[in-house]
Every structure is written in structure tokens, then in C-alpha cells.
XYZ file of C-alpha atoms in Angstrom:
700
model
C 18.419 -0.698 6.339
C 20.737 1.403 7.737
C 23.652 -0.490 6.990
C 22.741 -0.241 3.317
C 23.491 2.585 0.820
C 21.566 2.260 -2.563
C 22.809 4.754 -5.382
C 20.078 4.353 -8.458
C 20.581 5.488 -11.791
C 18.458 5.120 -14.905
C 19.600 1.479 -15.481
C 21.922 0.710 -13.084
C 22.242 -0.051 -8.974
C 25.170 0.578 -6.658
C 24.734 -1.139 -3.590
C 27.196 -0.368 -0.537
C 27.280 -2.037 2.880
C 28.718 0.016 5.466
C 29.984 -2.154 8.729
C 33.305 -1.049 9.886
C 34.321 0.181 6.314
C 31.941 0.437 3.008
C 32.163 -2.386 0.513
C 30.416 -2.436 -2.918
C 27.823 -5.481 -2.577
C 26.470 -5.149 -5.958
C 27.246 -2.743 -9.022
C 25.439 -3.655 -12.332
C 21.875 -3.825 -13.516
C 19.337 -1.958 -11.383
C 17.619 -3.559 -8.433
C 14.254 -2.248 -7.672
C 14.383 -2.510 -3.940
C 16.492 -4.064 -1.209
C 14.994 -7.290 0.278
C 15.132 -7.458 4.090
C 17.095 -10.479 3.979
C 19.944 -9.329 1.388
C 22.508 -8.805 4.316
C 22.223 -12.635 5.168
C 22.047 -13.853 1.486
C 25.212 -12.253 0.868
C 27.045 -13.087 4.124
C 30.381 -15.030 3.093
C 31.402 -18.201 4.364
C 34.953 -18.120 5.889
C 37.276 -20.815 4.775
C 39.470 -23.334 6.729
C 43.604 -22.514 6.965
C 42.760 -18.586 6.659
C 41.959 -15.815 8.865
C 39.319 -16.398 11.781
C 37.107 -13.463 10.306
C 35.665 -12.284 6.965
C 37.766 -9.622 5.290
C 35.468 -6.968 3.290
C 36.577 -6.107 0.027
C 36.153 -2.304 0.609
C 36.111 0.765 -0.952
C 40.330 1.311 0.263
C 41.307 -1.944 0.810
C 43.621 -2.275 3.865
C 46.577 -4.568 4.440
C 46.444 -4.296 8.208
C 42.797 -5.813 8.133
C 44.084 -8.875 6.150
C 43.709 -7.751 2.633
C 46.629 -9.689 1.184
C 46.177 -8.322 -2.384
C 47.224 -4.608 -3.362
C 45.960 -2.328 -0.606
C 44.341 1.115 -1.600
C 46.788 2.940 1.070
C 50.374 2.915 1.242
C 52.971 5.136 3.314
C 54.593 5.595 6.472
C 55.194 7.987 9.274
C 59.145 7.523 10.101
C 58.578 3.893 9.423
C 55.575 3.592 11.807
C 51.707 3.564 10.681
C 52.500 1.599 7.430
C 49.302 -0.740 7.899
C 46.365 1.328 9.096
C 42.822 -0.210 9.793
C 39.967 2.393 9.395
C 36.839 2.803 10.879
C 33.929 4.496 9.345
C 32.747 7.530 11.693
C 30.499 9.564 9.131
C 28.305 9.099 5.724
C 26.515 11.498 3.904
C 24.252 10.012 1.353
C 21.881 11.422 -1.636
C 20.059 9.407 -4.313
C 23.183 9.767 -6.548
C 26.177 10.067 -4.230
C 27.659 9.301 -0.959
C 30.538 10.333 1.207
C 32.275 8.102 3.464
C 34.501 9.580 6.283
C 37.065 6.889 7.990
C 39.405 7.545 10.449
C 42.618 5.603 12.067
C 43.484 6.959 15.308
C 46.382 5.219 15.698
C 47.925 5.942 12.351
C 46.456 9.570 12.851
C 44.814 9.610 9.307
C 41.658 10.411 7.891
C 40.079 9.063 5.090
C 37.239 10.692 2.568
C 35.667 8.760 0.015
C 33.242 9.905 -2.509
C 31.180 8.007 -4.690
C 28.949 9.079 -7.487
C 26.405 7.378 -9.857
C 25.547 9.934 -12.721
C 21.702 9.101 -13.276
C 21.637 9.425 -17.138
C 24.702 8.081 -18.116
C 24.976 5.127 -15.411
C 28.829 6.196 -15.030
C 30.364 5.816 -11.333
C 32.925 8.307 -10.174
C 34.972 7.461 -6.930
C 37.965 9.444 -5.283
C 39.584 9.367 -1.800
C 41.184 11.868 -0.032
C 43.409 11.201 2.789
C 44.341 13.908 5.741
C 47.481 13.496 7.781
C 45.954 14.226 11.514
C 49.126 13.645 13.227
C 51.738 16.240 14.026
C 54.477 14.563 12.216
C 54.844 14.080 8.427
C 53.275 11.378 6.426
C 55.145 9.871 3.445
C 52.532 9.065 1.050
C 53.592 6.108 -1.249
C 50.128 5.265 -2.937
C 46.394 6.232 -2.854
C 44.397 4.410 -5.258
C 40.618 3.856 -5.766
C 39.040 0.367 -5.956
C 35.911 -0.900 -7.422
C 34.879 -4.450 -7.625
C 33.436 -6.944 -10.419
C 31.868 -9.924 -10.160
C 33.321 -13.500 -10.602
C 31.852 -13.977 -14.201
C 33.845 -11.178 -15.537
C 36.438 -13.466 -17.002
C 37.836 -11.649 -19.759
C 39.964 -8.385 -19.823
C 40.694 -5.857 -22.489
C 43.517 -3.521 -22.012
C 45.057 -0.588 -24.206
C 48.540 -0.175 -25.524
C 50.382 1.511 -27.985
C 53.276 3.616 -28.931
C 53.754 7.083 -30.918
C 51.935 6.449 -34.198
C 50.379 3.553 -32.837
C 47.922 4.313 -30.097
C 44.732 2.787 -28.613
C 45.944 -0.878 -29.334
C 43.532 -3.402 -27.750
C 44.786 -6.729 -26.170
C 42.568 -9.532 -24.557
C 43.479 -12.115 -22.326
C 41.932 -14.515 -19.579
C 41.063 -12.758 -16.384
C 40.793 -16.179 -13.912
C 43.878 -16.177 -11.538
C 46.466 -13.870 -10.873
C 46.100 -10.292 -12.126
C 47.289 -7.614 -14.613
C 49.108 -4.325 -13.986
C 49.857 -1.182 -16.210
C 52.201 1.306 -14.929
C 52.810 4.674 -16.703
C 55.690 6.998 -15.720
C 56.175 9.365 -18.840
C 54.619 12.032 -17.114
C 51.582 12.771 -19.456
C 48.882 10.295 -20.218
C 51.193 8.605 -22.564
C 50.812 6.850 -26.142
C 52.027 3.622 -24.477
C 49.536 3.043 -21.606
C 46.177 4.728 -21.865
C 44.564 4.360 -18.579
C 41.719 2.534 -19.132
C 40.462 -1.261 -19.518
C 37.429 -3.557 -20.066
C 36.651 -6.443 -17.921
C 33.682 -8.627 -19.090
C 31.959 -11.965 -19.265
C 33.553 -14.754 -21.390
C 32.220 -13.775 -24.697
C 31.871 -9.985 -24.630
C 31.847 -8.234 -27.916
C 30.865 -4.905 -29.648
C 27.247 -5.717 -29.115
C 26.610 -8.299 -26.446
C 27.797 -9.411 -23.051
C 28.142 -8.020 -19.575
C 30.946 -5.590 -19.232
C 32.570 -3.133 -16.846
C 34.693 -0.279 -18.339
C 37.096 1.771 -16.506
C 39.020 5.047 -17.344
C 41.260 6.988 -14.586
C 40.981 11.096 -15.541
C 44.507 12.130 -14.980
C 47.128 13.610 -17.100
C 50.668 12.433 -15.746
C 51.646 9.353 -14.262
C 49.459 6.149 -13.194
C 49.115 2.861 -12.100
C 46.047 0.449 -13.319
C 45.710 -2.846 -12.286
C 42.994 -5.541 -12.277
C 43.427 -8.701 -9.484
C 41.578 -11.975 -8.837
C 41.869 -12.787 -5.222
C 42.614 -16.376 -4.145
C 38.853 -16.323 -2.867
C 38.013 -15.744 -6.160
C 36.703 -12.097 -5.789
C 37.940 -9.459 -8.243
C 38.591 -5.775 -8.327
C 40.068 -3.064 -10.331
C 42.630 -0.310 -9.096
C 43.550 2.914 -10.110
C 45.451 5.808 -9.016
C 48.270 8.251 -9.991
C 51.716 6.580 -9.507
C 53.527 8.546 -7.279
C 57.637 8.817 -7.288
C 59.281 8.205 -3.836
C 58.861 11.435 -1.667
C 56.639 13.142 -4.343
C 53.745 13.471 -1.661
C 54.598 14.329 1.903
C 52.259 15.208 3.829
C 52.454 17.916 6.681
C 49.883 18.091 9.501
C 46.560 18.491 8.335
C 47.698 18.504 4.679
C 45.763 16.142 2.400
C 46.065 14.437 -1.022
C 43.110 13.603 -3.595
C 43.206 11.093 -6.112
C 42.296 11.594 -9.464
C 38.823 10.578 -10.187
C 38.382 6.857 -11.442
C 35.508 6.742 -13.774
C 33.289 3.061 -14.507
C 30.486 2.063 -16.211
C 28.361 -1.252 -16.495
C 26.930 -2.171 -19.729
C 24.925 -5.331 -20.683
C 24.785 -4.538 -24.311
C 28.584 -5.008 -24.749
C 31.301 -2.768 -25.547
C 28.610 -0.655 -27.548
C 27.258 -0.030 -24.091
C 30.347 0.934 -22.551
C 31.166 3.503 -25.285
C 27.310 4.753 -25.283
C 27.572 5.696 -21.588
C 31.299 7.249 -21.540
C 29.877 9.705 -24.364
C 26.709 10.740 -22.663
C 28.586 11.320 -19.498
C 31.679 13.361 -21.524
C 29.109 15.412 -23.375
C 27.014 16.051 -20.339
C 29.592 16.468 -17.610
C 33.069 16.894 -19.094
C 33.061 18.930 -22.403
C 32.584 22.569 -22.290
C 32.627 24.160 -25.553
C 32.472 28.239 -25.642
C 29.585 28.115 -28.280
C 26.976 25.770 -29.236
C 27.955 25.655 -33.019
C 29.047 22.649 -35.563
C 32.641 21.627 -34.990
C 34.534 23.525 -37.736
C 36.422 21.389 -40.310
C 40.205 22.406 -39.977
C 43.251 22.776 -42.332
C 46.347 22.637 -40.199
C 49.539 24.153 -42.110
C 52.187 21.607 -40.739
C 52.183 18.818 -43.575
C 51.841 21.409 -45.959
C 54.648 23.853 -45.287
C 56.339 22.794 -42.218
C 58.744 25.843 -40.845
C 58.741 27.672 -44.284
C 56.466 30.619 -43.664
C 55.755 33.017 -46.151
C 52.830 35.221 -45.300
C 51.716 35.669 -48.496
C 51.708 32.502 -49.609
C 49.830 31.324 -46.203
C 47.215 33.737 -47.375
C 47.080 31.743 -50.984
C 46.507 28.399 -48.851
C 43.885 30.146 -46.949
C 42.243 31.103 -49.897
C 42.359 27.973 -51.611
C 41.380 26.108 -48.016
C 38.112 28.372 -48.120
C 37.076 27.113 -51.479
C 37.436 23.621 -50.433
C 35.231 23.970 -47.771
C 37.523 24.539 -44.538
C 36.087 26.716 -41.779
C 38.915 27.008 -39.316
C 42.707 27.749 -40.591
C 45.431 27.208 -38.362
C 49.266 28.056 -38.636
C 51.476 25.453 -37.017
C 55.136 25.619 -35.811
C 57.600 27.982 -37.099
C 55.570 31.348 -36.775
C 57.766 32.210 -33.860
C 61.062 34.256 -33.322
C 63.982 32.001 -34.496
C 62.097 28.991 -35.228
C 63.591 27.650 -38.319
C 63.721 23.926 -37.292
C 63.094 21.606 -34.615
C 65.994 22.323 -32.451
C 65.737 25.872 -31.884
C 63.602 28.644 -30.031
C 61.175 27.027 -28.109
C 60.073 29.294 -25.356
C 60.392 32.621 -27.259
C 56.735 33.003 -27.924
C 56.979 36.093 -29.922
C 56.295 36.620 -33.418
C 59.212 36.413 -35.858
C 59.111 39.785 -37.672
C 61.814 38.481 -40.385
C 59.010 36.008 -41.440
C 55.972 38.305 -40.921
C 57.383 42.075 -41.764
C 53.977 43.323 -41.508
C 52.874 41.472 -38.381
C 50.377 38.404 -38.103
C 47.103 40.794 -38.413
C 47.062 40.822 -42.222
C 47.351 37.059 -42.307
C 44.355 36.598 -39.561
C 42.462 39.287 -41.506
C 42.505 37.790 -44.694
C 41.626 34.285 -42.902
C 38.853 36.129 -41.385
C 37.813 37.455 -44.648
C 37.794 33.962 -46.182
C 34.718 33.216 -43.702
C 37.599 31.065 -41.495
C 38.270 31.110 -37.647
C 42.158 31.433 -37.067
C 44.361 28.926 -35.261
C 47.635 29.119 -33.600
C 50.309 26.296 -32.580
C 51.973 26.738 -29.249
C 53.989 24.650 -27.112
C 54.331 26.562 -24.063
C 55.807 23.453 -21.499
C 58.711 23.073 -23.692
C 61.891 25.020 -23.948
C 64.982 24.858 -26.560
C 68.279 25.092 -25.115
C 68.927 27.021 -28.217
C 66.632 30.023 -27.151
C 66.659 33.407 -25.949
C 64.557 32.330 -22.435
C 67.010 29.150 -21.668
C 69.906 31.924 -21.926
C 68.184 34.007 -19.358
C 66.603 31.384 -17.408
C 68.200 28.040 -17.517
C 67.007 27.313 -14.177
C 63.418 27.449 -15.431
C 64.162 23.703 -16.729
C 62.409 20.796 -14.908
C 65.577 18.814 -14.013
C 67.881 17.066 -11.375
C 70.628 19.216 -11.022
C 73.809 17.674 -11.644
C 72.770 14.958 -13.820
C 72.670 15.016 -17.707
C 69.299 14.837 -18.830
C 68.542 13.438 -22.274
C 66.771 15.901 -24.788
C 63.636 14.431 -26.180
C 62.993 15.691 -29.951
C 65.859 18.372 -29.021
C 63.657 19.947 -26.267
C 63.303 20.212 -22.406
C 60.490 20.988 -20.024
C 59.953 23.872 -17.907
C 58.915 23.791 -14.750
C 55.547 25.148 -14.237
C 55.877 25.118 -10.363
C 58.635 27.955 -10.637
C 56.119 31.048 -10.143
C 58.058 33.164 -12.353
C 58.249 30.667 -15.347
C 54.500 29.938 -14.849
C 53.933 34.110 -14.742
C 55.957 34.262 -18.119
C 54.216 31.601 -20.138
C 50.560 33.073 -18.780
C 51.835 36.562 -20.028
C 53.097 35.427 -23.426
C 49.771 33.475 -24.199
C 47.551 36.131 -22.584
C 49.263 38.748 -24.683
C 48.746 36.617 -27.753
C 45.482 35.960 -27.682
C 44.847 39.453 -26.668
C 46.872 41.008 -29.149
C 45.257 38.910 -32.067
C 41.889 37.607 -33.107
C 42.884 33.699 -32.328
C 39.778 31.215 -31.888
C 41.644 28.310 -31.460
C 45.341 27.203 -29.651
C 46.719 23.575 -30.962
C 48.301 23.140 -27.420
C 51.389 20.419 -28.162
C 53.199 18.714 -25.638
C 56.137 16.655 -27.817
C 58.280 14.704 -25.108
C 57.935 12.848 -21.994
C 59.159 14.162 -18.462
C 62.943 12.714 -17.586
C 64.143 13.363 -14.221
C 61.349 15.876 -13.494
C 62.535 17.443 -10.414
C 61.231 20.655 -8.531
C 63.668 22.025 -5.927
C 65.232 18.238 -5.861
C 61.852 16.863 -5.468
C 59.816 14.459 -7.922
C 57.577 16.908 -9.499
C 55.006 15.054 -11.866
C 52.137 15.744 -9.422
C 52.974 19.416 -8.985
C 53.872 19.559 -12.938
C 50.480 18.027 -13.955
C 48.602 20.384 -11.479
C 50.244 23.499 -12.330
C 49.285 22.518 -16.154
C 45.822 22.636 -15.190
C 46.067 25.905 -13.244
C 47.586 27.659 -16.440
C 45.142 26.193 -18.678
C 42.019 27.096 -16.106
C 43.605 30.619 -15.930
C 44.005 31.217 -19.645
C 40.512 29.962 -20.049
C 38.885 32.046 -17.331
C 40.627 35.274 -19.279
C 39.791 34.333 -22.638
C 36.405 31.957 -22.381
C 35.762 32.099 -26.086
C 39.073 30.091 -27.007
C 39.139 26.729 -27.859
C 42.180 24.688 -27.024
C 43.517 21.046 -28.917
C 45.172 18.724 -26.596
C 47.942 17.466 -29.133
C 50.797 16.021 -27.530
C 52.657 14.197 -30.273
C 48.972 13.154 -31.541
C 47.650 10.509 -28.676
C 50.123 11.208 -25.781
C 47.657 13.502 -23.373
C 44.294 12.176 -23.914
C 41.978 11.808 -20.713
C 38.870 13.105 -19.121
C 40.576 15.377 -16.790
C 42.545 17.073 -19.600
C 39.379 17.329 -21.239
C 37.609 19.324 -18.760
C 39.945 22.111 -19.902
C 40.417 21.493 -23.787
C 37.764 20.613 -26.668
C 39.447 18.242 -28.980
C 42.386 15.799 -29.314
C 44.607 15.238 -31.980
C 44.311 10.978 -31.512
C 47.455 10.199 -33.522
C 50.619 11.891 -35.564
C 50.040 8.730 -37.578
C 47.638 10.008 -40.647
C 47.783 6.949 -42.308
C 44.106 5.584 -42.763
C 44.611 2.050 -42.400
C 46.364 2.769 -39.341
C 43.944 5.470 -37.978
C 41.135 2.777 -38.405
C 42.358 0.775 -35.291
C 43.421 3.836 -33.522
C 40.230 5.502 -33.647
C 38.443 2.567 -32.976
C 40.119 1.980 -29.769
C 39.746 5.888 -28.705
C 35.761 5.513 -29.632
C 35.310 3.143 -26.679
C 35.802 6.581 -24.165
C 35.710 9.882 -26.210
C 32.712 10.844 -28.272
C 33.410 11.691 -32.642
C 33.394 15.515 -32.098
C 36.705 15.573 -29.800
C 38.326 12.975 -32.046
C 40.668 15.151 -34.628
C 40.626 13.112 -37.878
C 42.305 14.410 -41.210
C 42.377 13.669 -44.556
C 46.026 13.786 -45.264
C 47.888 13.652 -48.595
C 47.933 10.180 -50.732
C 51.202 9.217 -49.373
C 50.954 9.094 -45.360
C 53.914 11.060 -44.008
C 54.679 8.451 -40.987
C 54.264 5.177 -42.990
C 55.125 6.193 -46.750
C 51.921 4.215 -47.359
C 49.722 5.403 -50.315
C 45.780 5.253 -49.942
C 42.691 6.065 -52.365
C 40.712 9.322 -51.623
C 38.082 7.264 -50.335
C 40.028 5.464 -47.810
C 41.340 8.732 -46.626
C 38.297 10.373 -46.607
C 35.927 7.852 -45.220
C 38.312 7.266 -42.223
C 38.420 11.166 -41.583
C 34.784 11.674 -41.987
C 33.552 10.381 -38.653
C 35.595 12.286 -36.164
C 36.297 16.265 -36.171
C 37.350 16.473 -39.673
C 40.519 18.269 -40.871
C 42.736 18.313 -43.450
C 46.640 18.149 -44.185
C 47.843 19.275 -47.202
C 49.212 22.470 -49.205
C 46.013 23.472 -51.048
C 48.228 25.634 -53.637
C 50.442 22.883 -54.634
C 47.971 20.334 -55.129
C 46.158 19.506 -58.403
C 42.475 20.673 -58.729
C 41.440 17.270 -59.031
C 42.540 16.531 -55.594
C 41.196 19.666 -54.114
C 37.870 18.625 -55.642
C 38.381 15.243 -54.077
C 38.956 16.674 -50.573
C 36.176 19.223 -50.925
C 33.591 16.160 -51.601
C 34.566 14.353 -48.403
C 34.502 17.927 -46.497
C 30.959 18.201 -47.762
C 29.997 14.931 -47.232
C 31.257 15.343 -43.279
C 29.148 18.414 -43.029
C 26.072 16.777 -44.379
C 26.063 14.246 -41.464
C 28.276 16.375 -39.182
C 24.947 17.164 -36.686
C 24.482 13.397 -36.500
C 27.681 12.376 -36.375
C 28.757 14.587 -33.221
C 25.348 13.961 -31.549
C 24.208 10.702 -32.097
C 25.001 7.421 -30.501
C 28.210 6.005 -31.613
C 28.306 1.713 -32.207
C 30.149 -0.750 -33.711
C 28.899 -4.011 -35.307
C 30.327 -7.366 -35.012
C 32.168 -8.380 -38.299
C 32.453 -11.725 -39.198
C 35.035 -11.019 -41.379
C 37.912 -9.908 -38.709
C 39.677 -7.890 -41.764
C 36.303 -5.563 -41.512
C 35.224 -2.534 -39.405
C 31.631 -2.109 -39.568
C 30.885 1.044 -37.313
C 28.349 3.809 -37.281
C 25.974 6.640 -35.372
C 22.388 6.525 -34.860
C 20.334 9.562 -34.349
C 16.185 9.703 -33.464
C 15.274 9.385 -37.300
C 18.093 8.093 -39.083
C 21.773 6.596 -38.922
C 24.897 5.944 -41.065
C 26.965 2.830 -41.102
C 30.176 2.732 -42.386
C 31.960 -0.519 -43.819
C 35.670 -0.448 -44.126
C 37.496 -3.427 -45.780
C 41.164 -3.516 -44.185
C 42.592 -6.302 -46.212
C 41.442 -8.661 -48.560
C 38.352 -10.373 -47.725
C 38.262 -13.377 -45.871
C 35.615 -15.222 -48.170
C 34.702 -14.615 -51.826
C 31.182 -13.200 -50.886
C 30.645 -10.633 -48.223
C 28.436 -11.423 -45.036
C 25.214 -9.490 -45.369
C 25.056 -6.406 -43.286
C 22.634 -6.861 -40.281
C 21.858 -4.043 -38.406
C 21.244 -5.085 -34.574
C 20.575 -1.284 -33.475
C 17.762 -0.669 -35.887
C 13.943 -0.107 -34.768
C 12.481 -3.439 -35.769
C 8.988 -1.680 -36.392
C 9.999 1.144 -38.589
C 10.693 1.291 -42.259
C 13.709 2.823 -43.566
C 14.824 4.716 -46.723
C 18.083 2.837 -47.529
C 20.796 4.644 -49.873
C 24.267 4.346 -50.532
C 26.106 7.402 -49.670
C 29.892 6.796 -50.635
C 31.831 4.105 -52.181
C 35.129 3.968 -54.290
C 34.835 5.813 -57.394
C 37.010 3.470 -59.510
C 35.673 0.175 -60.397
C 35.776 -2.463 -58.097
C 38.327 -5.034 -58.946
C 37.063 -8.185 -56.704
C 34.054 -8.613 -58.802
C 32.264 -8.583 -62.087
C 28.770 -7.607 -61.418
C 27.567 -5.387 -58.069
C 24.351 -5.497 -56.513
C 21.768 -3.303 -58.165
C 20.536 -1.422 -55.025
C 24.113 0.364 -55.067
C 22.163 2.522 -57.424
C 18.901 2.659 -56.302
C 16.942 3.969 -52.903
C 15.273 0.709 -51.156
C 12.638 0.872 -48.581
C 12.942 -2.131 -46.141
C 11.574 -2.834 -42.425
C 13.453 -2.741 -39.704
C 13.156 -6.445 -38.936
C 14.682 -7.404 -42.828
C 17.538 -5.132 -41.558
C 18.004 -6.627 -38.502
C 17.410 -10.348 -39.090
C 17.956 -10.608 -43.077
C 20.556 -7.921 -43.699
C 21.545 -5.974 -46.452
C 23.995 -7.823 -49.536
C 27.038 -5.833 -49.697
C 29.464 -5.518 -52.611
C 32.882 -7.030 -52.509
C 34.964 -4.182 -51.414
C 38.467 -4.070 -52.299
C 41.228 -4.083 -49.554
C 41.633 -0.582 -47.955
C 38.659 1.084 -49.220
C 35.331 1.694 -47.267
C 31.722 2.457 -48.212
C 28.801 4.427 -46.177
C 25.064 3.689 -46.150
C 22.327 5.925 -44.759
C 19.210 4.743 -43.329
C 16.199 7.061 -42.551
C 12.998 6.002 -40.972
C 9.972 6.855 -43.543
């Protein structure tokens, strides 16, 4: 059928009707064939007291054609051409992608809409490019990608948060009206992660139809979901442009960030599985295929107090614990004795390191560890040599007082001299020293982000991408962490240029359980930096047993935060135990299929990873159990026809306080069939609050 485009993946179909404009008729379970009468069967009636024609919910909804919800494109040309109506003039289609070209000769605008359906992961990608084909400038206010969802998507799950409490989830009805989230902070943000889920009435971790969305963009964004008054539903996402930020000259174009979406008929587990597969295949680019090294970061151990001989002692003790990558954090560069000075002066402080950095790096390497270094290239302190020499390099609006953030300001990366300086400094450091890893921080929002008087978040974000791209081209062996005060810059687009996220500055294991759970819907464990901290968390002052801290860090890309010289030997041995446990299961954790199980006790998290022949499951008791006896652990993702060896891997070493007698199987290795494990389950011990256990199951 010439008016139908059918994109097919392993499990899904995306069916697009191409009339005056393209519109999606079906996005969901795979359709084997297009029936001859499908167009007739999907023709909509026209209701009374409305427009006399049917208005499609197109891939770029138009105000000018009678779409009264959010249009995909907004802008004007000197007050004119503000309600364009497009017509499809060309389409190019393959089995897994389609490109539609649309034009409006009156408004003198051209749209190119790219849609891809990844075969292996079932993930849809969509972006739009608008080109000004007129002679006069066109002021673009908004260009967003739109994807529809069916009417039985009646529940919405969004993500919110703040510094040290990222990736919190919130559920609400999605029956009338809509939901909108805007981010103006200049980075992906702690507060408003650009992702959401829509599903049927009772979607859960393990069941239900769900549609997941993520905008791959590291700057400002607008994300919305709307229910039209006729019942049709859609999600729309794009960059949030400040006034005057995108003014297109003749033949100039603007392209949206990619919007990623996927469908699952197996609940949120299906969404995370599809996003993880897509990320591993299409986004992540590790320099070398090797296990993700266990980190020790010096920050919570020594802060700004850098003494080379002491740092060598730290490295020696870290190696004994099993650490594989040793990172010197903030405080290594000239004049950096506190958080109010020296950002921008990226030269080694020779007072702190009179013999240079080489002896420290050599010692780290001699201990069998890689060396990493902390940098924050986008920032500047007013108390710095760089600011005294180049105050005009600050991203600002002239004439206004700009509030500082953490006593620092942002450099204008669109300034070619500033860009060149930063590249030279980073390139010089990576060329001079044997640095395998950069912990790239970005510790404040953008306030009054002006370049030559114009709003500049878009240009700043693109310049950051160029800086990272150029640096990795010159040093392809280097890995980079996107830190950004923890969860401030986490998205698919920055992940194309980085290799790890610091999920949150909060290292409190109880808080991390929720943070890491929210992050896991979109990102696989091997990019989620998860560290064992000291017994007292530096952000909350809450104390946790090593079991809770170790088990919470186990399932991500593990690291540790401590001064290994000062802590008692007993504590070092405890850290070493969980590092060894992580290494034992690291291959499975970082390549398997992550899942979460529905827990009848809402104060409990149950999650795990499944490989071809084995799986591990963690049960974490967040607070006092709801009932005196725990619900049996029934494992829905088990292979029912297989037989498993079941063994307890880890639980708190101290005696349980909430039970007199523990189940005998904890001290044995069981042999159980898959159908028993799925339908009858495994009786759990009564876990104390803020503790966790892990079970390993291996096919016999």
C-alpha cells in the first residue's frame, strides 16, 4: 500500500500513514501484515460542533491545520508565517527507517523528519530539522518531536528530584488535560530528568503495556504529555529555546535532539531491557573491551589536602583492597586550596607536588592501577589567574550582576579563544601524564547565559559536545565520567562522549537505593557510578552497616570513597570483601538483563540481573518489614523448564534482630526447579531495616 510505511523490529511495528502529512497509526506489538482494508478500518468519524474535516495527529502537529493542543513548531518571520501548514513532498523508506520531507511554500519553511526503529532493541528514534527557505530571517521559538500513544495509556510516571535526591518517580492519572515539565538550568538537571513512562491502568515492574520516552539532550528541555479532548494522546519533547536563541537566516537549519521511545508488553522491566540494549549497542563506546575498573576517588578521603607521599600511601592501601583505578580529585592544580579559588588555572600546583605528578602516577601504575584526574573545564573562579587575564570569557549578560553558584561562574565555550585554551590545557595534561580517566565535573546551573548578548544555552551545549569530541579524537584511549554534582548531566547524548555517570553526590546507601532504581529504567549498570562510602554518609550524616553500603554499590560500576590509610584494618577488609564480591559477579552484572520484581512489602526493593546460565537477586529491606513474616521470593523471569542450584551469597554478618530462628537453607546449597521458584518461591529470612541479601541461581 503506497500510503503506508511499515517499520519493523524484532518485537514491534511502527505503522505510518502518509497523506498530506505523516501520522502514526500504530506503535506497539508487531503486526505480521498490513490488511488491504486497514485504512478504512482506522478512518475516524468527525464529531458535531467541530471542524468539518479530520485533523491528523501528525509527526509535527500544526496549529494552522486545526491542532489545538501543543503544536510541534512555533515561530514567526517578522510577525508572519506563525501558523504553517505543511505538505509531504518526499519520502525515503527502508526496512527500519523513514525520512519524510515536508514543505510550506507560503511560510517558506521545510521540514525533514527522521524516524528509525532499531531492530534488536525495538527503540524508536525521532528528530526533526527545519530549514528557512525564505530570504528573511525566521525566529524559531520551538521545534519538538511528537509521538502518539494509544488511549489505554491512562497512567503516567514522571521523574523529579534535586541535588542528592535524583531520579525520584511520581505516578498520576493520564485521562484528561496533560503533564508538562520544563528545564531551564542549562544542563540535563537533577530536578527534571528528560524521561517519562506512560502505561495502562496497572502497569508495574513486571507486567502491563508501557511506552517509555527519553530526550537525549544535555541542555534545556520541554517535555509534555497531552490528552486531547477527543481522547487521542501524545508525548512531545524537545529543546527549550530562550527568546531569540534560534534565529534562522536564509537556508539555515535547526535540528532537534533525538527523542527515544520504546514499547513494552512486560512492564517497566521491558522498557529498561530495551533501553539498555540500545545503549550498549548504539550509544556506549568504550575504548577497550575490558571489565569496568573498581574506583577509589580521593575526594571524601582528603578533600583539598594534597600531600604526594600520603597519596602514594593511599594508593598502596587501595591496591591491597582490590581497587583498579585511582583518581585524584579536586585540589591538584595551582592555587586550589578551597572551593572559592583557582578554577580555570589548569596547571599542576608545584608547591603541593614539588617533584611533579609523574612520581605519583608511576606509583599508582606500579600498584597495578590506572590513574585518573578530576577536572571542571567549563567553570571559572573570579579568584583565578584566568579570570584576571580574561574576565570577558565568562558566560554572562553584560551590565547585570550574576549570582555565583558554589562560588564559581561558567566559561563561554563559544568564545573561540576560550575554547582553544581549554582544549590546549586538557590536551596538554593528557599528553604529558599517563592519565587513563578524566572525572569531568560541572557544578552549577547556567544563569544569564549570554554570548555576545544573545541567549546561549544551545550554543554552549553544542560547544561542550565539540570539546569532548575533539579531545576524544586526540586521546581515544581516555575514558571520561560525566559527574556534574552527581546526577546533573545524565542523558543519552552526553553518554555518546562519556563512559560513566556519577549518579548522585549523595552516597547514603538508603537514598541511593531509590536513586539507582530510578536511573536503572534508562541506563545499564556498567555506566552507573556506585560507591561504598564511609559508615557515616557525608551528605545525610546517617550511618549504615557495611552490608547495606556494600550491597547498594555492588550492582553498579563500583567504587569506594574513603581514606584507606586512616580507616581501621577491619574496615579495609570489609571494603575488600565487597570489592571481591563485585568482581566475582561483575561480568554478569555488566552484560546481563537487569530486572526488578514487584514486592508485596512496599518497604522492600527486589532487583537483579539475568545471564544465559545464571542470575543474581538482591533483596533490600529499606525500613521495618510490613508483616512479621516475609513474602516468599517468587522469581517471574526464571526458566521454568530448568533446574537451578540456589545459594545465598551475602547477608548481614551480624545476627538478625527480628527473628529467633533463621531458615536452614541459608547455610546450604539448594536444588530447585524453575517452576517451583516461579510459582512457590523461596522463603526469605526476616531482614532488619536497612540491610540486604543476595541470592545466586545457576542452571544445572
